[in-house]
Short mmCIF file of N, CA and C in Angstrom, two decimals:
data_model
loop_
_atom_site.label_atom_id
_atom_site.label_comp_id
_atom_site.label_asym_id
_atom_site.label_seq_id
_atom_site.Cartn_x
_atom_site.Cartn_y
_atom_site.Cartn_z
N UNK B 1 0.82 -1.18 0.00
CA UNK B 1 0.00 0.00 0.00
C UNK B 1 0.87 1.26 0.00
N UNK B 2 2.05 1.03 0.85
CA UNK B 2 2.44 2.28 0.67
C UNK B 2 2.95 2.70 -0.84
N UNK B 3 3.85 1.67 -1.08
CA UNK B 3 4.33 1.93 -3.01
C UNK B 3 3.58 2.49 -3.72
N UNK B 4 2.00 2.09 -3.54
CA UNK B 4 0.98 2.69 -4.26
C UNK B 4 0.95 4.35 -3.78
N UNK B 5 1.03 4.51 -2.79
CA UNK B 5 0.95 6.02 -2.46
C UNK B 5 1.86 6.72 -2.66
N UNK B 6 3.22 6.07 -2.55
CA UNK B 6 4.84 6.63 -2.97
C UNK B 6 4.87 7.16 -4.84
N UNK B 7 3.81 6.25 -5.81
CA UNK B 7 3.52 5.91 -6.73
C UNK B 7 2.86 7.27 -7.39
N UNK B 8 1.45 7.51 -6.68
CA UNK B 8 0.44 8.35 -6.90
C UNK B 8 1.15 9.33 -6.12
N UNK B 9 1.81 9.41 -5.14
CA UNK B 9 2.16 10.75 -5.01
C UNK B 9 3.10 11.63 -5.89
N UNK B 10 4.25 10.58 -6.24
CA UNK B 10 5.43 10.91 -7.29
C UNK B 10 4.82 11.03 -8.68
N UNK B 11 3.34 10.66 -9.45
CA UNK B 11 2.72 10.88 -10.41
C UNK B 11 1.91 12.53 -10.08
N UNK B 12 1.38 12.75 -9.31
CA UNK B 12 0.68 14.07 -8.91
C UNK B 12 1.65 15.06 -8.36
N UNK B 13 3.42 14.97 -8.40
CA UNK B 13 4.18 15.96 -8.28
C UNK B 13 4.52 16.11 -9.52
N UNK B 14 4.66 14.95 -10.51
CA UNK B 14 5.33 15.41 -12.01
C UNK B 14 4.06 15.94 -12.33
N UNK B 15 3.23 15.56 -12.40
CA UNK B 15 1.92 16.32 -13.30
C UNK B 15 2.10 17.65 -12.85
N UNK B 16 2.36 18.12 -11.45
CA UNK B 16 2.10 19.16 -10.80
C UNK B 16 3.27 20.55 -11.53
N UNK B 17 4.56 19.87 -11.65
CA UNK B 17 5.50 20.22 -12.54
C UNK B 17 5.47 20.93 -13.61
N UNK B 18 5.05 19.69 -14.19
CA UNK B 18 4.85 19.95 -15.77
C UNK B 18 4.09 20.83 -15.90
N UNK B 19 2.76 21.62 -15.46
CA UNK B 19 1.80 22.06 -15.33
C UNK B 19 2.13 23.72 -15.24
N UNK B 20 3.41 23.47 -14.16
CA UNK B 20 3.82 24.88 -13.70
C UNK B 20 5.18 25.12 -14.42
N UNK B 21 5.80 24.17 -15.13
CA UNK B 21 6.48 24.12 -16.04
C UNK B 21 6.15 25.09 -17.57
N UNK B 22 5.08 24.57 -17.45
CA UNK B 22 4.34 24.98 -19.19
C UNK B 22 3.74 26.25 -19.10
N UNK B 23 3.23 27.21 -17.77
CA UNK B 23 3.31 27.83 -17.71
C UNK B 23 4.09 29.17 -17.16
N UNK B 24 5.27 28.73 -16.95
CA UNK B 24 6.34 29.58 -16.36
C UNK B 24 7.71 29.44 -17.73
N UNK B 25 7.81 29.05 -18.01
CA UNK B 25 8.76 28.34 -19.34
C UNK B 25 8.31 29.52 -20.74
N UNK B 26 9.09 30.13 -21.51
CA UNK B 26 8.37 30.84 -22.01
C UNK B 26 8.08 29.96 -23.49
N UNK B 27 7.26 30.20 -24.32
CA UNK B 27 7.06 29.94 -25.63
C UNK B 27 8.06 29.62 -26.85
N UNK B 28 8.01 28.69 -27.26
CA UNK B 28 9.31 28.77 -28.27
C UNK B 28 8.91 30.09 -28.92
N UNK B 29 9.77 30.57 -29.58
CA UNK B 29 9.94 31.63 -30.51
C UNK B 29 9.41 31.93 -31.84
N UNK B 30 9.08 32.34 -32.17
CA UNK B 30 8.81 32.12 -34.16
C UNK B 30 9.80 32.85 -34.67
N UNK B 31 10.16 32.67 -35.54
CA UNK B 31 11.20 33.28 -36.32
C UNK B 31 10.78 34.33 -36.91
N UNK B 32 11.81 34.91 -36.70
CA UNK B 32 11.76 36.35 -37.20
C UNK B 32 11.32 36.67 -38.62
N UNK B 33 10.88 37.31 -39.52
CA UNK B 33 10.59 37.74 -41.08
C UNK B 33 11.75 38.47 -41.23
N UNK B 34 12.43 37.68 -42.47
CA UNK B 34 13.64 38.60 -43.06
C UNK B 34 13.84 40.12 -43.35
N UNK B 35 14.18 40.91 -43.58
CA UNK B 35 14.16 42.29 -43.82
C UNK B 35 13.73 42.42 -45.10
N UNK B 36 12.93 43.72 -45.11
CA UNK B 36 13.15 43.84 -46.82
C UNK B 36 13.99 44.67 -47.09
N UNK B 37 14.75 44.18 -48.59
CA UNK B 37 15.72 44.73 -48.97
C UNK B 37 15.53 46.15 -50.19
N UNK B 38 16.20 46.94 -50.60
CA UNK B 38 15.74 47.81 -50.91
C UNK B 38 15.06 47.79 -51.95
N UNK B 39 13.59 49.34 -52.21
CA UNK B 39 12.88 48.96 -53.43
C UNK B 39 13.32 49.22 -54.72
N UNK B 40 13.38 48.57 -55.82
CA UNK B 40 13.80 48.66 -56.68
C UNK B 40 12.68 48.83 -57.91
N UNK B 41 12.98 50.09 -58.86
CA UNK B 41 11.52 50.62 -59.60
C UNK B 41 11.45 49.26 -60.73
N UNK B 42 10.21 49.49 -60.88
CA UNK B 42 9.72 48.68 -62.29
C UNK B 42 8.91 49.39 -62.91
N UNK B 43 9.23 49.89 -64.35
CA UNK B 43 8.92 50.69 -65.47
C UNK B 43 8.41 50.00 -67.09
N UNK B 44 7.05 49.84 -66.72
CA UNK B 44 6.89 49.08 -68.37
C UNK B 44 5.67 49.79 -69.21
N UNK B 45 6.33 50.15 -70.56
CA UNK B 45 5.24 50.69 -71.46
C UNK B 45 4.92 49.54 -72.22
N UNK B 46 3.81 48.96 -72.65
CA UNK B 46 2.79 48.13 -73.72
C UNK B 46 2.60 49.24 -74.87
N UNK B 47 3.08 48.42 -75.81
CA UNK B 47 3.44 49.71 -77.42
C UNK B 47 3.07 48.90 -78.01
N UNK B 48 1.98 48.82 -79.14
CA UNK B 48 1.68 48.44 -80.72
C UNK B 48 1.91 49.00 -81.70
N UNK B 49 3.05 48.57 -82.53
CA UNK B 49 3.54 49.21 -83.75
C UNK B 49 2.76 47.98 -84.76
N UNK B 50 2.19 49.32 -85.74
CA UNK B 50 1.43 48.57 -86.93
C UNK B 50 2.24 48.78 -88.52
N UNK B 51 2.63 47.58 -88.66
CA UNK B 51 2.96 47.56 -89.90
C UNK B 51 2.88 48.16 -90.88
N UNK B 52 1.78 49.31 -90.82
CA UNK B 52 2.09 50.28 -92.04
C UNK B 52 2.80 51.95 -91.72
N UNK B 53 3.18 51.21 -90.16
CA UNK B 53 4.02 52.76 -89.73
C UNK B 53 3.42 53.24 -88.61
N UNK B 54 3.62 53.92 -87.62
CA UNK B 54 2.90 54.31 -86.27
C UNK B 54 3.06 53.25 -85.04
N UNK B 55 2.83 53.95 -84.29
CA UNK B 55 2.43 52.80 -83.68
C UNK B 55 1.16 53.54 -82.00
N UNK B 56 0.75 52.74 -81.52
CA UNK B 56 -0.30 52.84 -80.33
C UNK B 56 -0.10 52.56 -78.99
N UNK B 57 0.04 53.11 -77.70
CA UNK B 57 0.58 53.59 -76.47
C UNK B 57 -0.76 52.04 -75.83
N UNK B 58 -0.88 51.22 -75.30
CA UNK B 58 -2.01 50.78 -74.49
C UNK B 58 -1.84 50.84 -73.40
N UNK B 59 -0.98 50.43 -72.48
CA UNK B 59 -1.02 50.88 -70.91
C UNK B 59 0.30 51.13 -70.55
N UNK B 60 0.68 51.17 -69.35
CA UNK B 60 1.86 51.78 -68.52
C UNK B 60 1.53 51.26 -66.92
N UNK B 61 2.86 51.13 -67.14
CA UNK B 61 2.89 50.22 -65.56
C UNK B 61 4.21 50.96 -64.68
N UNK B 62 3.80 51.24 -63.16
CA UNK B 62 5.31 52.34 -62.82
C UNK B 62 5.40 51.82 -61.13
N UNK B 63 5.99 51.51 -60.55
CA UNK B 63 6.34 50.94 -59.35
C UNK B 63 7.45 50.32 -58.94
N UNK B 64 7.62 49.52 -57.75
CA UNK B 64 8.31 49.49 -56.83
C UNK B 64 8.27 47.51 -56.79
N UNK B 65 9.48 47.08 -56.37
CA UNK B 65 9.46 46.02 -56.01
C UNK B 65 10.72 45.53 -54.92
N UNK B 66 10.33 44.85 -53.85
CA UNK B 66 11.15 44.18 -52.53
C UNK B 66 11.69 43.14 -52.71
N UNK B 67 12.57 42.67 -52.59
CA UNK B 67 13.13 41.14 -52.33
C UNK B 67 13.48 41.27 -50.74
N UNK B 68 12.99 40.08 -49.95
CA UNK B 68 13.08 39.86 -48.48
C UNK B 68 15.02 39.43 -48.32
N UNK B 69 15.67 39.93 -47.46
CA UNK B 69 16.61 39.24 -47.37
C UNK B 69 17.26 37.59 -47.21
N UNK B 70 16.18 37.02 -47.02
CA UNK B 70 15.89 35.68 -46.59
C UNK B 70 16.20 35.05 -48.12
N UNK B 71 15.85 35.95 -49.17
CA UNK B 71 15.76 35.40 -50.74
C UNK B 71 14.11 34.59 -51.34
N UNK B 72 12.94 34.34 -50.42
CA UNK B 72 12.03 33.72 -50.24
C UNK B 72 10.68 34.40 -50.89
N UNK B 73 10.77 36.12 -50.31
CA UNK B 73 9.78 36.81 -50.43
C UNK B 73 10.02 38.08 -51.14
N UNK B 74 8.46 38.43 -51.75
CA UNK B 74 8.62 39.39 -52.79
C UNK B 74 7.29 40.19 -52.47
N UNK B 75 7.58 41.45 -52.54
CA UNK B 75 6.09 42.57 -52.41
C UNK B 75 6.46 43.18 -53.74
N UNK B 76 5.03 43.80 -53.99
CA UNK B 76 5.21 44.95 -54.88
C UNK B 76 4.15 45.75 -54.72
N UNK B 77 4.14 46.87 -55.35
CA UNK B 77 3.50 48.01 -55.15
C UNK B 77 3.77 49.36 -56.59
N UNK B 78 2.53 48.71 -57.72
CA UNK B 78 2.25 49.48 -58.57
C UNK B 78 1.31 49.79 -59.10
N UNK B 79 1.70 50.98 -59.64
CA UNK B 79 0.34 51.56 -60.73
C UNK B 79 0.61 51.70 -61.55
N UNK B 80 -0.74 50.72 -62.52
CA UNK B 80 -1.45 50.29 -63.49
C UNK B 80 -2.44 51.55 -64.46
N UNK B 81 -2.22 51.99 -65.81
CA UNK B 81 -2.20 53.02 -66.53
C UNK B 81 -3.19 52.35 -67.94
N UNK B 82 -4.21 52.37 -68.31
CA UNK B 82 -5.14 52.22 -69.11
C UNK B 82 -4.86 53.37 -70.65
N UNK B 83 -4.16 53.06 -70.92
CA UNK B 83 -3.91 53.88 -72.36
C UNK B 83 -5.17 54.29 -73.21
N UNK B 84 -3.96 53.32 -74.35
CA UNK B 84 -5.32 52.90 -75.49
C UNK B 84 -5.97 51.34 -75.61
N UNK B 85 -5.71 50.87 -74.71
CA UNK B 85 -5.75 49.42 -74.50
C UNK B 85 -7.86 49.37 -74.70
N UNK B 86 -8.26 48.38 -75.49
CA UNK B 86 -9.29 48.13 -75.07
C UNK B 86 -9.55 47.37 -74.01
N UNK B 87 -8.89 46.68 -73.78
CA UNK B 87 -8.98 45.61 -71.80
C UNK B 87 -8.77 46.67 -71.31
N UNK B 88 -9.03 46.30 -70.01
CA UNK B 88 -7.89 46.56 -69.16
C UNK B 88 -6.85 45.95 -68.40
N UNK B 89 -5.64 46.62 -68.64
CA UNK B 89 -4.71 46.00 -68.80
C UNK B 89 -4.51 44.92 -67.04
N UNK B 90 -3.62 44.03 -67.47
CA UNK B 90 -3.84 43.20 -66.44
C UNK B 90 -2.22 42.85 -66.18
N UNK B 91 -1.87 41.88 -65.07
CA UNK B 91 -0.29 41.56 -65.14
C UNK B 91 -0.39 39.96 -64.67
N UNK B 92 0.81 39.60 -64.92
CA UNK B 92 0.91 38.18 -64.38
C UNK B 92 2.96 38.18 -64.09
N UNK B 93 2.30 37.24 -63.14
CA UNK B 93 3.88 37.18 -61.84
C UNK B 93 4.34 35.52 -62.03
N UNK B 94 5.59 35.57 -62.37
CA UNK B 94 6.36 34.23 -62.97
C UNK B 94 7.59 34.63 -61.99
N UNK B 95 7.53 33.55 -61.76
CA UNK B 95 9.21 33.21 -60.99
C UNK B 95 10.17 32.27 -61.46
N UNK B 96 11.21 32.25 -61.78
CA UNK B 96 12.47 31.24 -62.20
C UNK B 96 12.32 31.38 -63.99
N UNK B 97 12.53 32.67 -64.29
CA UNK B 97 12.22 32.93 -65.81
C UNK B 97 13.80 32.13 -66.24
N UNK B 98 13.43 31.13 -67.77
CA UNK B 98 14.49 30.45 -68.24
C UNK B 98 14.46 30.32 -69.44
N UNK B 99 15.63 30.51 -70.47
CA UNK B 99 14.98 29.65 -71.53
C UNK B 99 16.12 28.37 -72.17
N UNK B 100 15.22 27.60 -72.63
CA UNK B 100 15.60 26.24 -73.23
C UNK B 100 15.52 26.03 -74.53
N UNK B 101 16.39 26.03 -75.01
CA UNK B 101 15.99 24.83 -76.35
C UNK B 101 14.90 26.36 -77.36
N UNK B 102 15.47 27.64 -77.58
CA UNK B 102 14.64 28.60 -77.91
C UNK B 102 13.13 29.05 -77.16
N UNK B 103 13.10 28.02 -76.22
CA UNK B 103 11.57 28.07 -75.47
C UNK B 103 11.75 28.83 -73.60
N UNK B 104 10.65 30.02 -73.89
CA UNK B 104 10.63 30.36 -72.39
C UNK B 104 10.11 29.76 -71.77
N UNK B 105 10.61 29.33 -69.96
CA UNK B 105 10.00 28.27 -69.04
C UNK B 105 10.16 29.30 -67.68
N UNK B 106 8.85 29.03 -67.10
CA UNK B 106 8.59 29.97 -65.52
C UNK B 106 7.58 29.13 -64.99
N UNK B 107 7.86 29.28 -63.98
CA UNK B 107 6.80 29.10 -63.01
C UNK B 107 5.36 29.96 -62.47
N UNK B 108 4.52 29.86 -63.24
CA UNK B 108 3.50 31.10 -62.88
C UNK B 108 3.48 30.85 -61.23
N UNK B 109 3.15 32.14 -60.98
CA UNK B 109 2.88 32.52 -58.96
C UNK B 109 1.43 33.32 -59.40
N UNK B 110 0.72 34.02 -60.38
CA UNK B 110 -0.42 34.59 -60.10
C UNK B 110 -0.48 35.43 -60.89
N UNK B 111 -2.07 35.79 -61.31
CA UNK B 111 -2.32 37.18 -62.48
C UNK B 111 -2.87 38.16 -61.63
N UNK B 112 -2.63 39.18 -61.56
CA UNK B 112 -3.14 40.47 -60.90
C UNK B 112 -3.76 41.00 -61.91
N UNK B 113 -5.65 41.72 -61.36
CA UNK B 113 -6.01 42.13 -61.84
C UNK B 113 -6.15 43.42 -60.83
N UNK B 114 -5.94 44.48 -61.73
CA UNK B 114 -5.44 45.88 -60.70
C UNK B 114 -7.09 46.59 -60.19
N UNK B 115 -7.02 47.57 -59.13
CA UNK B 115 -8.03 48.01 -58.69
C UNK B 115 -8.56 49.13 -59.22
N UNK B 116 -9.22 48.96 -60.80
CA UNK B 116 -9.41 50.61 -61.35
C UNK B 116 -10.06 51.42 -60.67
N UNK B 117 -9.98 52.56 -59.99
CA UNK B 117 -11.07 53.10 -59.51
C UNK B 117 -11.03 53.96 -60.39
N UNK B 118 -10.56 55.28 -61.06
CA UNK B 118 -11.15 56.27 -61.73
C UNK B 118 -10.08 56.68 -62.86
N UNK B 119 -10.29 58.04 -63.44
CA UNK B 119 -9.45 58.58 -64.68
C UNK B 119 -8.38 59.15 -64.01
N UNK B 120 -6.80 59.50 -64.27
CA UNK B 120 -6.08 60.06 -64.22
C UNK B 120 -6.19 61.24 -65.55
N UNK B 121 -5.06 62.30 -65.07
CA UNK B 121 -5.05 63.34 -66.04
C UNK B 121 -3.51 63.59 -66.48
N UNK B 122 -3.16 63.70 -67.27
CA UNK B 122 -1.65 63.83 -67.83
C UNK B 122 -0.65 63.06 -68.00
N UNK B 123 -0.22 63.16 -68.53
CA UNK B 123 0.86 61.90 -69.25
C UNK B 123 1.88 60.84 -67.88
N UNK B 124 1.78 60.29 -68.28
CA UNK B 124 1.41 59.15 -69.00
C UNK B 124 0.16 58.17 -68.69
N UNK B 125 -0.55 58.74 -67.63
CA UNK B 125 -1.98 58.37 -67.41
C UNK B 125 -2.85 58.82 -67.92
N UNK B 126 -3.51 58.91 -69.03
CA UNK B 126 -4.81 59.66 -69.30
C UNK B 126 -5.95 59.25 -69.59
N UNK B 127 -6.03 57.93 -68.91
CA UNK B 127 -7.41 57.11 -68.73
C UNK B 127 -7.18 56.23 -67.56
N UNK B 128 -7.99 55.22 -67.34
CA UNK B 128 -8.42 54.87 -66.43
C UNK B 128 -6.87 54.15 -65.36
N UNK B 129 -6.96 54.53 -64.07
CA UNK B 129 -5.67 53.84 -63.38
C UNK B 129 -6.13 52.81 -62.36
N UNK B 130 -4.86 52.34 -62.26
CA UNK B 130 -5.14 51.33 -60.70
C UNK B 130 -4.41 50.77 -60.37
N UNK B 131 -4.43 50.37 -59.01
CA UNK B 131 -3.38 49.83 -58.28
C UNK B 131 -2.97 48.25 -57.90
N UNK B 132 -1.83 47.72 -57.79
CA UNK B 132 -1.79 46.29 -57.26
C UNK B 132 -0.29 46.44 -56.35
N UNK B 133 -0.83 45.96 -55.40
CA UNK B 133 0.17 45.32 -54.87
C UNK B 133 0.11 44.21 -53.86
N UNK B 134 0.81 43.46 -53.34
CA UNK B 134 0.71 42.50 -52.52
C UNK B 134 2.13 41.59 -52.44
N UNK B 135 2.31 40.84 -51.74
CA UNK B 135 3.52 39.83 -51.46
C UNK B 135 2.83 38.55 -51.65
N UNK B 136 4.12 38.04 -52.02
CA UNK B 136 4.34 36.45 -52.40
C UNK B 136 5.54 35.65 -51.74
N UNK B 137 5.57 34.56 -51.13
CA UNK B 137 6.94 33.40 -50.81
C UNK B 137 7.20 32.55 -52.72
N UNK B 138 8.00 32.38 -52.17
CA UNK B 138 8.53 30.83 -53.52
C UNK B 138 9.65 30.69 -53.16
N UNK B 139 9.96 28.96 -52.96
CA UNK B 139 11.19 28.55 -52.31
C UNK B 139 12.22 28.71 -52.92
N UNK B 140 13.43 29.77 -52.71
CA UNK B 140 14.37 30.04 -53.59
C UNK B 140 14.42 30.27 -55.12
N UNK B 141 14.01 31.57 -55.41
CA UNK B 141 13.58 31.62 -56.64
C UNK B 141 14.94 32.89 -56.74
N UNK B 142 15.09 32.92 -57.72
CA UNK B 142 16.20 33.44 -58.18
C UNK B 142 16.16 34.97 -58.92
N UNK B 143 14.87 34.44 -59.79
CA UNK B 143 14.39 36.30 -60.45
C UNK B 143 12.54 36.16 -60.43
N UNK B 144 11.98 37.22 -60.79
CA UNK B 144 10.58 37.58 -60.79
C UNK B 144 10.17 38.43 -62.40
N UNK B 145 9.35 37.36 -63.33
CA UNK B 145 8.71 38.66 -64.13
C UNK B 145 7.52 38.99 -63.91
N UNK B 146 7.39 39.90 -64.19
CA UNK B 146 6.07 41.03 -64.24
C UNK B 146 5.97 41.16 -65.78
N UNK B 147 4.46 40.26 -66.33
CA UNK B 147 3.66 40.60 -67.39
C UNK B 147 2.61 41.79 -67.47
N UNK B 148 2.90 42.69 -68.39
CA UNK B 148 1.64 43.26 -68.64
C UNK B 148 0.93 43.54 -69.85
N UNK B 149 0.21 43.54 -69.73
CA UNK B 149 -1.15 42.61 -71.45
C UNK B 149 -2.13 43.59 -71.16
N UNK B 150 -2.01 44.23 -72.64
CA UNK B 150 -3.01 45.38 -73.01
C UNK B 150 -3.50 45.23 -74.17
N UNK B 151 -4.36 45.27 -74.95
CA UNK B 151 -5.11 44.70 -76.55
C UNK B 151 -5.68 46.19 -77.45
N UNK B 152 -5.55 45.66 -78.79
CA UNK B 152 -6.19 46.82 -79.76
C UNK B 152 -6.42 45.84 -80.83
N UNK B 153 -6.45 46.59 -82.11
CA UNK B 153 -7.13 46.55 -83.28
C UNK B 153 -6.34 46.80 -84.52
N UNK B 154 -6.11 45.73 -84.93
CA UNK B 154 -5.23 45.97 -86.36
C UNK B 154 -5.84 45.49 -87.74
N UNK B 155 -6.83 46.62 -87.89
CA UNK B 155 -7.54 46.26 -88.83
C UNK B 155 -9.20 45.56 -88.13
N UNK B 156 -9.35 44.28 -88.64
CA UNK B 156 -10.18 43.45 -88.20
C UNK B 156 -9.88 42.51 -87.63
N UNK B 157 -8.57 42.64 -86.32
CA UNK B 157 -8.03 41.80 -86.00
C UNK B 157 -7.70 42.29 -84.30
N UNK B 158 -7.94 40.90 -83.83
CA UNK B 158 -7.99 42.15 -82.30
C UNK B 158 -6.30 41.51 -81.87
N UNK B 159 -5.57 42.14 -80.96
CA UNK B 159 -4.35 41.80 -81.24
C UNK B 159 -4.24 42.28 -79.48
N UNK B 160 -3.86 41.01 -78.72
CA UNK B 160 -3.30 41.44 -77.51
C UNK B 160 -1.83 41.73 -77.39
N UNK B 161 -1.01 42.22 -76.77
CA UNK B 161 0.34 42.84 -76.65
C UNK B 161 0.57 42.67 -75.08
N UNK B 162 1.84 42.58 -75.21
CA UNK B 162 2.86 42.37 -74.07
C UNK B 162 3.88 43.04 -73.80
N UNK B 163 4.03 43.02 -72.26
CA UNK B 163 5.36 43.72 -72.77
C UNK B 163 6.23 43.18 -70.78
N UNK B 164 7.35 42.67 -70.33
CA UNK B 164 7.18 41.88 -69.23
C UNK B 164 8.82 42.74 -68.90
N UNK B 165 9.24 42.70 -67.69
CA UNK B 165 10.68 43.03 -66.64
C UNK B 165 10.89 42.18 -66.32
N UNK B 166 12.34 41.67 -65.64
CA UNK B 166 12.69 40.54 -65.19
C UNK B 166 13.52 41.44 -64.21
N UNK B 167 13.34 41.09 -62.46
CA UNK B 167 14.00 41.47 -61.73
C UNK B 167 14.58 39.67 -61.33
N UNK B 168 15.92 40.35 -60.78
CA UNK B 168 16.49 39.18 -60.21
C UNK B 168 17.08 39.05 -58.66
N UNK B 169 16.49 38.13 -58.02
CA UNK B 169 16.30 38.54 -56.46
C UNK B 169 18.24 38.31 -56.15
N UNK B 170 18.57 39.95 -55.71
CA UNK B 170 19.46 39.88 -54.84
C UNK B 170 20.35 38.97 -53.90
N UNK B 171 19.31 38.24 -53.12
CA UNK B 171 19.51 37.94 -52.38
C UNK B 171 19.64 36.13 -51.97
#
């Protein structure tokens, strides 16, 4: 009988422990978020040149982009410029831009469609604008493009256009 009590007592001091353990003990930690490293601009005009000479302005794209020191993470923060584009213009985010064998290879991460709210006035905005930005992870990615796709009219022919940056993460 007594073992049994030597037993249950030495079980109801560790419990008692542990108890005051788990709350006196502080929390593991979470790791810290890498720094961001400095912003670096991103500048893209969407141009249609038509084969019989001229050519047509469709959107404009003008902002800022982060690489985290960690090498992992990416923000951005731009505005989106409605030309002559009949869309509106839109972007798409590729990571690990490569090419092979004459062929480009990426990894899409996402299409941003920007937040038009209203008209701008003077160059190089003089229709409708808007904004995108947001962050992304991808496990060791090396560079980031930024697509942007604006459309017109060549003739009887509707003709989307491109025009893309390639930043390459620092870090």
């Amino acid at each position: 009988m007594r073992s049994f009590l030597r037993r249950s007592a030495a079980r109801s001091l560790l419990v008692a422990l542990a108890t005051v353990g788990a709350l006196v003990l502080p929390a593991a930690a979470t790791p810290a978020h890498a720094a961001w490293g400095p912003a670096q601009p991103v500048t893209m005009q969407i141009r249609h040149y038509y084969p019989t000479g001229g050519s047509v302005q469709l959107g404009w794209v003008e902002g800022t982009v982060q690489f985290d020191d960690g090498g992992s993470a990416l923000r951005y923060n731009l505005t989106v410029c409605r030309q002559s584009s009949y869309m509106l213009p839109y972007l798409t985010i590729n990571v690990n831009l490569y090419y092979a064998g004459g062929r480009k290879y990426s990894t899409f991460v996402t299409n941003v469609y920007p937040n038009y709210t209203g008209n701008a006035s003077g160059q190089p905005c003089y229709s409708s604008t808007g904004t995108a930005s947001g962050e992304f992870t991808s496990a060791n990615f090396s560079n980031v493009e930024f697509l942007v796709y604006g459309s017109t009219f060549e003739g009887q022919s509707y003709v989307v256009k491109s025009q893309d940056r390639v930043l390459y993460n620092p870090y």
